[in-house]
Amino acid sequence: MAAHDHPIFTLLYRGVSELGEHASLGATRSEVLAQAHGRLLIVGSGPGHDLDHVPAAVTSVVAIEPSPSMRAASLPRVHAARSRGLEVELVDAVGEQLPLPDDSVDSVLFAYVLCSVESMEQVLAETRRVLRPEGTVCVLEHVRAAPGTWTDRLQRVVSVGGVWPFLMGGCHCRRDTRGALAAAGFHVESLAERTLASVPVVGWTLVGAGRP
Ligand SMILES: C[S@@+](CC[C@H](N)C(=O)[O-])C[C@H]1O[C@@H](n2cnc3c(N)ncnc32)[C@H](O)[C@@H]1O
């Protein structure tokens, strides 16, 4: 089995993300992607729901996804996007090592993926390399809750002994994603923090768009 494949998580996430689409998550994906334009890089495209929300200003998509079961799950959405006239490449790769030239994309989407990558720092450095200086970084990421809140306590409890990442395909629920983006040189002051998901552990969410 490929190192990044978690078929049981894929099955679980397919169901949960499908439910999310029919609740409010689909609208939030559209909101986050509204500022995407030109060539869009989707890092960790998973089952591909974001392809249903790509705005007309996007001219082509390169979707990076290291999990074979996730790539297979996304195929119907990849084909649907292509049949709408959108050029979509689905590539077996990781965000830490993007198979793309310098300054080759106009927008990047991180949606529920920075929680799962091995090295946020390396993914963000690679993103800076491939994103043009006037580009846009679109963010929809669950993050570490504010200290002292109930969500913060819950996130600490489920993280003990690595239980949460083990069950959730390598997801870490206590990452300081805003801090990592800022440290990598992205302007992310305007990103909002909202409670989104009905699962409290991953409810605290960073939403919006920033710039290099
Ligand atoms: C929770 S899913 C989110 C999928 C999708 N972005 C969404 O919003 O529904 C996280 C995805 O990130 C992928 N992933 C894990 N590690 C990765 C890495 N280092 N680089 C790129 N993608 C990765 C996983 O295979 C999985 O498909």
PDB file of C-alpha atoms and ligand atoms in Angstrom:
ATOM      1  CA  MET A   1       0.000   0.000   0.000  1.00  0.00           C
ATOM      2  CA  ALA A   2       1.277   3.493  -0.815  1.00  0.00           C
ATOM      3  CA  ALA A   3       2.690   5.398   2.198  1.00  0.00           C
ATOM      4  CA  HIS A   4       0.009   8.089   1.975  1.00  0.00           C
ATOM      5  CA  ASP A   5      -2.930   5.758   1.476  1.00  0.00           C
ATOM      6  CA  HIS A   6      -5.489   5.368   4.261  1.00  0.00           C
ATOM      7  CA  PRO A   7      -8.411   3.582   2.511  1.00  0.00           C
ATOM      8  CA  ILE A   8     -10.613   3.453   5.635  1.00  0.00           C
ATOM      9  CA  PHE A   9     -10.110   7.176   6.239  1.00  0.00           C
ATOM     10  CA  THR A  10     -10.872   7.788   2.556  1.00  0.00           C
ATOM     11  CA  LEU A  11     -14.168   5.940   2.948  1.00  0.00           C
ATOM     12  CA  LEU A  12     -15.036   7.866   6.114  1.00  0.00           C
ATOM     13  CA  TYR A  13     -13.979  11.232   4.680  1.00  0.00           C
ATOM     14  CA  ARG A  14     -15.934  10.659   1.460  1.00  0.00           C
ATOM     15  CA  GLY A  15     -19.126  10.267   3.498  1.00  0.00           C
ATOM     16  CA  VAL A  16     -18.423  13.180   5.820  1.00  0.00           C
ATOM     17  CA  SER A  17     -17.380  15.574   3.051  1.00  0.00           C
ATOM     18  CA  GLU A  18     -20.425  14.630   0.970  1.00  0.00           C
ATOM     19  CA  LEU A  19     -22.672  15.471   3.946  1.00  0.00           C
ATOM     20  CA  GLY A  20     -20.733  18.714   4.411  1.00  0.00           C
ATOM     21  CA  GLU A  21     -21.416  19.719   0.816  1.00  0.00           C
ATOM     22  CA  HIS A  22     -25.136  19.468   1.420  1.00  0.00           C
ATOM     23  CA  ALA A  23     -24.842  21.419   4.677  1.00  0.00           C
ATOM     24  CA  SER A  24     -22.928  24.706   4.642  1.00  0.00           C
ATOM     25  CA  LEU A  25     -19.437  23.521   3.664  1.00  0.00           C
ATOM     26  CA  GLY A  26     -20.105  23.764  -0.081  1.00  0.00           C
ATOM     27  CA  ALA A  27     -20.965  27.457   0.292  1.00  0.00           C
ATOM     28  CA  THR A  28     -17.802  28.032   2.330  1.00  0.00           C
ATOM     29  CA  ARG A  29     -15.676  26.314  -0.326  1.00  0.00           C
ATOM     30  CA  SER A  30     -17.191  28.700  -2.921  1.00  0.00           C
ATOM     31  CA  GLU A  31     -16.485  31.689  -0.666  1.00  0.00           C
ATOM     32  CA  VAL A  32     -12.846  30.687  -0.147  1.00  0.00           C
ATOM     33  CA  LEU A  33     -12.275  29.948  -3.835  1.00  0.00           C
ATOM     34  CA  ALA A  34     -13.960  33.160  -5.009  1.00  0.00           C
ATOM     35  CA  GLN A  35     -10.564  34.931  -5.090  1.00  0.00           C
ATOM     36  CA  ALA A  36      -8.783  32.167  -7.043  1.00  0.00           C
ATOM     37  CA  HIS A  37      -7.723  33.021 -10.591  1.00  0.00           C
ATOM     38  CA  GLY A  38      -5.516  31.825 -13.447  1.00  0.00           C
ATOM     39  CA  ARG A  39      -3.721  28.510 -12.883  1.00  0.00           C
ATOM     40  CA  LEU A  40      -4.876  27.019  -9.571  1.00  0.00           C
ATOM     41  CA  LEU A  41      -2.874  24.510  -7.527  1.00  0.00           C
ATOM     42  CA  ILE A  42      -4.969  22.378  -5.167  1.00  0.00           C
ATOM     43  CA  VAL A  43      -2.752  20.737  -2.542  1.00  0.00           C
ATOM     44  CA  GLY A  44      -4.236  17.441  -1.286  1.00  0.00           C
ATOM     45  CA  SER A  45      -7.367  17.459  -3.430  1.00  0.00           C
ATOM     46  CA  GLY A  46      -8.896  14.419  -1.683  1.00  0.00           C
ATOM     47  CA  PRO A  47     -12.304  13.433  -3.106  1.00  0.00           C
ATOM     48  CA  GLY A  48     -12.267  16.594  -5.227  1.00  0.00           C
ATOM     49  CA  HIS A  49     -15.210  18.615  -3.885  1.00  0.00           C
ATOM     50  CA  ASP A  50     -13.329  21.850  -4.499  1.00  0.00           C
ATOM     51  CA  LEU A  51     -13.513  21.243  -8.237  1.00  0.00           C
ATOM     52  CA  ASP A  52     -17.273  21.878  -8.006  1.00  0.00           C
ATOM     53  CA  HIS A  53     -16.580  25.388  -6.634  1.00  0.00           C
ATOM     54  CA  VAL A  54     -13.830  26.682  -8.921  1.00  0.00           C
ATOM     55  CA  PRO A  55     -14.779  30.159 -10.217  1.00  0.00           C
ATOM     56  CA  ALA A  56     -14.713  31.183 -13.891  1.00  0.00           C
ATOM     57  CA  ALA A  57     -11.543  33.258 -13.309  1.00  0.00           C
ATOM     58  CA  VAL A  58      -9.605  29.988 -12.919  1.00  0.00           C
ATOM     59  CA  THR A  59      -8.243  28.854 -16.291  1.00  0.00           C
ATOM     60  CA  SER A  60      -6.676  25.505 -15.307  1.00  0.00           C
ATOM     61  CA  VAL A  61      -6.167  23.318 -12.241  1.00  0.00           C
ATOM     62  CA  VAL A  62      -3.300  21.145 -11.098  1.00  0.00           C
ATOM     63  CA  ALA A  63      -4.488  18.934  -8.229  1.00  0.00           C
ATOM     64  CA  ILE A  64      -1.817  17.223  -6.121  1.00  0.00           C
ATOM     65  CA  GLU A  65      -2.963  14.110  -4.242  1.00  0.00           C
ATOM     66  CA  PRO A  66      -0.623  11.382  -2.912  1.00  0.00           C
ATOM     67  CA  SER A  67      -3.314   8.875  -1.859  1.00  0.00           C
ATOM     68  CA  PRO A  68      -4.395   6.421  -4.596  1.00  0.00           C
ATOM     69  CA  SER A  69      -7.778   5.807  -2.918  1.00  0.00           C
ATOM     70  CA  MET A  70      -8.448   9.564  -2.694  1.00  0.00           C
ATOM     71  CA  ARG A  71      -7.434  10.063  -6.332  1.00  0.00           C
ATOM     72  CA  ALA A  72      -9.826   7.268  -7.345  1.00  0.00           C
ATOM     73  CA  ALA A  73     -12.613   8.836  -5.263  1.00  0.00           C
ATOM     74  CA  SER A  74     -12.095  12.177  -7.003  1.00  0.00           C
ATOM     75  CA  LEU A  75     -12.332  10.880 -10.570  1.00  0.00           C
ATOM     76  CA  PRO A  76     -16.062  11.583 -11.091  1.00  0.00           C
ATOM     77  CA  ARG A  77     -15.491  15.247 -10.089  1.00  0.00           C
ATOM     78  CA  VAL A  78     -12.344  15.494 -12.211  1.00  0.00           C
ATOM     79  CA  HIS A  79     -14.285  14.200 -15.237  1.00  0.00           C
ATOM     80  CA  ALA A  80     -17.238  16.487 -14.484  1.00  0.00           C
ATOM     81  CA  ALA A  81     -14.926  19.537 -14.302  1.00  0.00           C
ATOM     82  CA  ARG A  82     -13.236  18.550 -17.574  1.00  0.00           C
ATOM     83  CA  SER A  83     -16.631  18.143 -19.245  1.00  0.00           C
ATOM     84  CA  ARG A  84     -17.424  21.729 -18.165  1.00  0.00           C
ATOM     85  CA  GLY A  85     -14.319  22.795 -20.125  1.00  0.00           C
ATOM     86  CA  LEU A  86     -11.893  23.194 -17.202  1.00  0.00           C
ATOM     87  CA  GLU A  87      -8.407  21.786 -17.775  1.00  0.00           C
ATOM     88  CA  VAL A  88      -7.607  19.567 -14.742  1.00  0.00           C
ATOM     89  CA  GLU A  89      -4.400  17.596 -14.105  1.00  0.00           C
ATOM     90  CA  LEU A  90      -4.526  15.132 -11.203  1.00  0.00           C
ATOM     91  CA  VAL A  91      -0.979  14.385 -10.048  1.00  0.00           C
ATOM     92  CA  ASP A  92       0.454  11.811  -7.618  1.00  0.00           C
ATOM     93  CA  ALA A  93       2.708  14.051  -5.510  1.00  0.00           C
ATOM     94  CA  VAL A  94       3.110  15.612  -2.072  1.00  0.00           C
ATOM     95  CA  GLY A  95       3.025  19.267  -1.150  1.00  0.00           C
ATOM     96  CA  GLU A  96       6.538  19.029   0.298  1.00  0.00           C
ATOM     97  CA  GLN A  97       7.913  18.356  -3.200  1.00  0.00           C
ATOM     98  CA  LEU A  98       5.780  20.017  -5.842  1.00  0.00           C
ATOM     99  CA  PRO A  99       6.544  18.809  -9.381  1.00  0.00           C
ATOM    100  CA  LEU A 100       6.062  22.330 -10.752  1.00  0.00           C
ATOM    101  CA  PRO A 101       8.433  25.055 -11.985  1.00  0.00           C
ATOM    102  CA  ASP A 102       9.096  28.274 -10.035  1.00  0.00           C
ATOM    103  CA  ASP A 103       6.439  31.009 -10.434  1.00  0.00           C
ATOM    104  CA  SER A 104       4.101  28.725 -12.368  1.00  0.00           C
ATOM    105  CA  VAL A 105       0.733  29.082 -10.575  1.00  0.00           C
ATOM    106  CA  ASP A 106      -1.482  32.084  -9.833  1.00  0.00           C
ATOM    107  CA  SER A 107      -3.476  30.656  -6.929  1.00  0.00           C
ATOM    108  CA  VAL A 108      -3.139  27.896  -4.365  1.00  0.00           C
ATOM    109  CA  LEU A 109      -5.839  26.214  -2.307  1.00  0.00           C
ATOM    110  CA  PHE A 110      -5.233  24.606   1.075  1.00  0.00           C
ATOM    111  CA  ALA A 111      -8.462  22.957   2.223  1.00  0.00           C
ATOM    112  CA  TYR A 112      -8.262  20.589   5.195  1.00  0.00           C
ATOM    113  CA  VAL A 113      -4.770  19.516   4.172  1.00  0.00           C
ATOM    114  CA  LEU A 114      -2.172  21.458   6.200  1.00  0.00           C
ATOM    115  CA  CYS A 115      -3.383  19.465   9.209  1.00  0.00           C
ATOM    116  CA  SER A 116      -2.212  16.267   7.504  1.00  0.00           C
ATOM    117  CA  VAL A 117       1.055  17.087   5.750  1.00  0.00           C
ATOM    118  CA  GLU A 118       4.318  15.872   7.273  1.00  0.00           C
ATOM    119  CA  SER A 119       5.963  19.295   7.174  1.00  0.00           C
ATOM    120  CA  MET A 120       3.875  22.469   6.948  1.00  0.00           C
ATOM    121  CA  GLU A 121       7.089  24.503   6.683  1.00  0.00           C
ATOM    122  CA  GLN A 122       8.308  22.537   3.665  1.00  0.00           C
ATOM    123  CA  VAL A 123       4.880  22.632   1.958  1.00  0.00           C
ATOM    124  CA  LEU A 124       4.661  26.402   2.471  1.00  0.00           C
ATOM    125  CA  ALA A 125       8.226  26.956   1.228  1.00  0.00           C
ATOM    126  CA  GLU A 126       7.397  24.934  -1.893  1.00  0.00           C
ATOM    127  CA  THR A 127       4.201  26.927  -2.303  1.00  0.00           C
ATOM    128  CA  ARG A 128       6.153  30.209  -2.145  1.00  0.00           C
ATOM    129  CA  ARG A 129       8.458  28.825  -4.844  1.00  0.00           C
ATOM    130  CA  VAL A 130       5.699  27.914  -7.319  1.00  0.00           C
ATOM    131  CA  LEU A 131       3.270  30.768  -6.574  1.00  0.00           C
ATOM    132  CA  ARG A 132       3.739  33.946  -8.602  1.00  0.00           C
ATOM    133  CA  PRO A 133       4.474  37.068  -6.480  1.00  0.00           C
ATOM    134  CA  GLU A 134       1.049  38.584  -7.236  1.00  0.00           C
ATOM    135  CA  GLY A 135      -0.682  35.257  -6.487  1.00  0.00           C
ATOM    136  CA  THR A 136      -3.425  34.297  -4.041  1.00  0.00           C
ATOM    137  CA  VAL A 137      -3.458  31.665  -1.328  1.00  0.00           C
ATOM    138  CA  CYS A 138      -6.956  30.379  -0.489  1.00  0.00           C
ATOM    139  CA  VAL A 139      -7.340  28.812   2.947  1.00  0.00           C
ATOM    140  CA  LEU A 140      -9.997  26.587   4.518  1.00  0.00           C
ATOM    141  CA  GLU A 141      -8.204  24.828   7.366  1.00  0.00           C
ATOM    142  CA  HIS A 142      -9.247  23.610  10.779  1.00  0.00           C
ATOM    143  CA  VAL A 143      -6.738  24.858  13.342  1.00  0.00           C
ATOM    144  CA  ARG A 144      -5.769  24.929  17.010  1.00  0.00           C
ATOM    145  CA  ALA A 145      -8.554  26.505  19.070  1.00  0.00           C
ATOM    146  CA  ALA A 146      -7.992  29.532  21.297  1.00  0.00           C
ATOM    147  CA  PRO A 147      -6.254  28.526  24.574  1.00  0.00           C
ATOM    148  CA  GLY A 148      -8.593  27.800  27.463  1.00  0.00           C
ATOM    149  CA  THR A 149     -11.689  27.114  25.344  1.00  0.00           C
ATOM    150  CA  TRP A 150     -13.589  23.832  25.507  1.00  0.00           C
ATOM    151  CA  THR A 151     -12.481  23.039  21.970  1.00  0.00           C
ATOM    152  CA  ASP A 152      -8.859  23.556  23.004  1.00  0.00           C
ATOM    153  CA  ARG A 153      -9.327  21.085  25.901  1.00  0.00           C
ATOM    154  CA  LEU A 154     -11.009  18.575  23.622  1.00  0.00           C
ATOM    155  CA  GLN A 155      -8.248  18.892  21.032  1.00  0.00           C
ATOM    156  CA  ARG A 156      -5.629  18.218  23.740  1.00  0.00           C
ATOM    157  CA  VAL A 157      -7.481  15.119  24.974  1.00  0.00           C
ATOM    158  CA  VAL A 158      -7.894  13.477  21.563  1.00  0.00           C
ATOM    159  CA  SER A 159      -4.259  14.221  20.687  1.00  0.00           C
ATOM    160  CA  VAL A 160      -2.889  12.223  23.642  1.00  0.00           C
ATOM    161  CA  GLY A 161      -0.912   9.203  22.427  1.00  0.00           C
ATOM    162  CA  GLY A 162      -1.457  10.111  18.799  1.00  0.00           C
ATOM    163  CA  VAL A 163      -5.021   8.708  18.829  1.00  0.00           C
ATOM    164  CA  TRP A 164      -6.531  11.378  16.573  1.00  0.00           C
ATOM    165  CA  PRO A 165      -3.886  11.213  13.804  1.00  0.00           C
ATOM    166  CA  PHE A 166      -4.015   7.398  13.909  1.00  0.00           C
ATOM    167  CA  LEU A 167      -7.784   7.345  13.377  1.00  0.00           C
ATOM    168  CA  MET A 168      -7.975  10.314  11.002  1.00  0.00           C
ATOM    169  CA  GLY A 169      -5.457   9.548   8.278  1.00  0.00           C
ATOM    170  CA  GLY A 170      -2.579  11.512   9.842  1.00  0.00           C
ATOM    171  CA  CYS A 171      -4.613  14.634  10.744  1.00  0.00           C
ATOM    172  CA  HIS A 172      -3.251  16.811  13.590  1.00  0.00           C
ATOM    173  CA  CYS A 173      -5.955  18.944  15.165  1.00  0.00           C
ATOM    174  CA  ARG A 174      -3.738  21.416  17.084  1.00  0.00           C
ATOM    175  CA  ARG A 175      -1.663  23.073  14.375  1.00  0.00           C
ATOM    176  CA  ASP A 176      -0.946  26.814  14.376  1.00  0.00           C
ATOM    177  CA  THR A 177      -1.614  27.168  10.664  1.00  0.00           C
ATOM    178  CA  ARG A 178      -1.967  30.965  10.682  1.00  0.00           C
ATOM    179  CA  GLY A 179       1.427  31.243  12.422  1.00  0.00           C
ATOM    180  CA  ALA A 180       3.045  28.856   9.928  1.00  0.00           C
ATOM    181  CA  LEU A 181       1.601  30.793   6.969  1.00  0.00           C
ATOM    182  CA  ALA A 182       2.844  34.093   8.413  1.00  0.00           C
ATOM    183  CA  ALA A 183       6.295  32.627   9.163  1.00  0.00           C
ATOM    184  CA  ALA A 184       6.486  31.437   5.538  1.00  0.00           C
ATOM    185  CA  GLY A 185       5.905  35.007   4.349  1.00  0.00           C
ATOM    186  CA  PHE A 186       2.191  35.028   3.562  1.00  0.00           C
ATOM    187  CA  HIS A 187      -0.022  37.982   4.459  1.00  0.00           C
ATOM    188  CA  VAL A 188      -2.849  36.225   6.272  1.00  0.00           C
ATOM    189  CA  GLU A 189      -4.040  38.987   8.621  1.00  0.00           C
ATOM    190  CA  SER A 190      -7.409  39.114   6.862  1.00  0.00           C
ATOM    191  CA  LEU A 191      -8.198  35.410   7.330  1.00  0.00           C
ATOM    192  CA  ALA A 192     -11.237  34.899   9.562  1.00  0.00           C
ATOM    193  CA  GLU A 193     -11.561  32.279  12.300  1.00  0.00           C
ATOM    194  CA  ARG A 194     -14.990  30.657  12.559  1.00  0.00           C
ATOM    195  CA  THR A 195     -16.602  27.614  14.058  1.00  0.00           C
ATOM    196  CA  LEU A 196     -17.707  25.509  11.104  1.00  0.00           C
ATOM    197  CA  ALA A 197     -17.889  21.738  11.367  1.00  0.00           C
ATOM    198  CA  SER A 198     -20.372  19.859  13.509  1.00  0.00           C
ATOM    199  CA  VAL A 199     -17.423  17.809  14.858  1.00  0.00           C
ATOM    200  CA  PRO A 200     -16.030  20.184  17.542  1.00  0.00           C
ATOM    201  CA  VAL A 201     -12.453  18.834  17.380  1.00  0.00           C
ATOM    202  CA  VAL A 202     -12.121  20.163  13.839  1.00  0.00           C
ATOM    203  CA  GLY A 203     -14.641  22.984  14.081  1.00  0.00           C
ATOM    204  CA  TRP A 204     -12.309  25.951  14.647  1.00  0.00           C
ATOM    205  CA  THR A 205     -11.512  27.023  11.106  1.00  0.00           C
ATOM    206  CA  LEU A 206      -9.299  29.518   9.297  1.00  0.00           C
ATOM    207  CA  VAL A 207     -11.204  30.882   6.285  1.00  0.00           C
ATOM    208  CA  GLY A 208     -10.276  33.314   3.516  1.00  0.00           C
ATOM    209  CA  ALA A 209      -7.513  34.356   1.160  1.00  0.00           C
ATOM    210  CA  GLY A 210      -4.040  35.854   1.582  1.00  0.00           C
ATOM    211  CA  ARG A 211      -1.054  36.882  -0.530  1.00  0.00           C
ATOM    212  CA  PRO A 212       2.658  36.090  -0.652  1.00  0.00           C
TER     213      PRO A 212
HETATM  214  C1  LIG B   1      -8.862  15.631   4.910  1.00  0.00           C
HETATM  215  S1  LIG B   1      -8.401  15.411   3.245  1.00  0.00           S
HETATM  216  C2  LIG B   1      -8.954  16.923   2.511  1.00  0.00           C
HETATM  217  C3  LIG B   1      -9.196  16.796   1.052  1.00  0.00           C
HETATM  218  C4  LIG B   1      -9.684  18.046   0.327  1.00  0.00           C
HETATM  219  N1  LIG B   1      -8.673  19.075   0.289  1.00  0.00           N
HETATM  220  C5  LIG B   1     -10.955  18.589   0.895  1.00  0.00           C
HETATM  221  O1  LIG B   1     -11.017  19.769   1.245  1.00  0.00           O
HETATM  222  O2  LIG B   1     -11.933  17.844   0.983  1.00  0.00           O
HETATM  223  C6  LIG B   1      -6.624  15.637   3.319  1.00  0.00           C
HETATM  224  C7  LIG B   1      -5.946  15.205   2.027  1.00  0.00           C
HETATM  225  O3  LIG B   1      -4.572  15.593   2.059  1.00  0.00           O
HETATM  226  C8  LIG B   1      -3.820  14.551   1.461  1.00  0.00           C
HETATM  227  N2  LIG B   1      -2.429  14.642   1.934  1.00  0.00           N
HETATM  228  C9  LIG B   1      -1.858  14.090   3.038  1.00  0.00           C
HETATM  229  N3  LIG B   1      -0.566  14.404   3.116  1.00  0.00           N
HETATM  230  C10 LIG B   1      -0.287  15.180   2.041  1.00  0.00           C
HETATM  231  C11 LIG B   1       0.899  15.829   1.564  1.00  0.00           C
HETATM  232  N4  LIG B   1       2.038  15.736   2.234  1.00  0.00           N
HETATM  233  N5  LIG B   1       0.817  16.531   0.430  1.00  0.00           N
HETATM  234  C12 LIG B   1      -0.357  16.652  -0.249  1.00  0.00           C
HETATM  235  N6  LIG B   1      -1.506  16.053   0.162  1.00  0.00           N
HETATM  236  C13 LIG B   1      -1.474  15.331   1.296  1.00  0.00           C
HETATM  237  C14 LIG B   1      -4.517  13.290   1.906  1.00  0.00           C
HETATM  238  O4  LIG B   1      -4.198  12.180   1.085  1.00  0.00           O
HETATM  239  C15 LIG B   1      -5.979  13.706   1.801  1.00  0.00           C
HETATM  240  O5  LIG B   1      -6.518  13.449   0.544  1.00  0.00           O
END
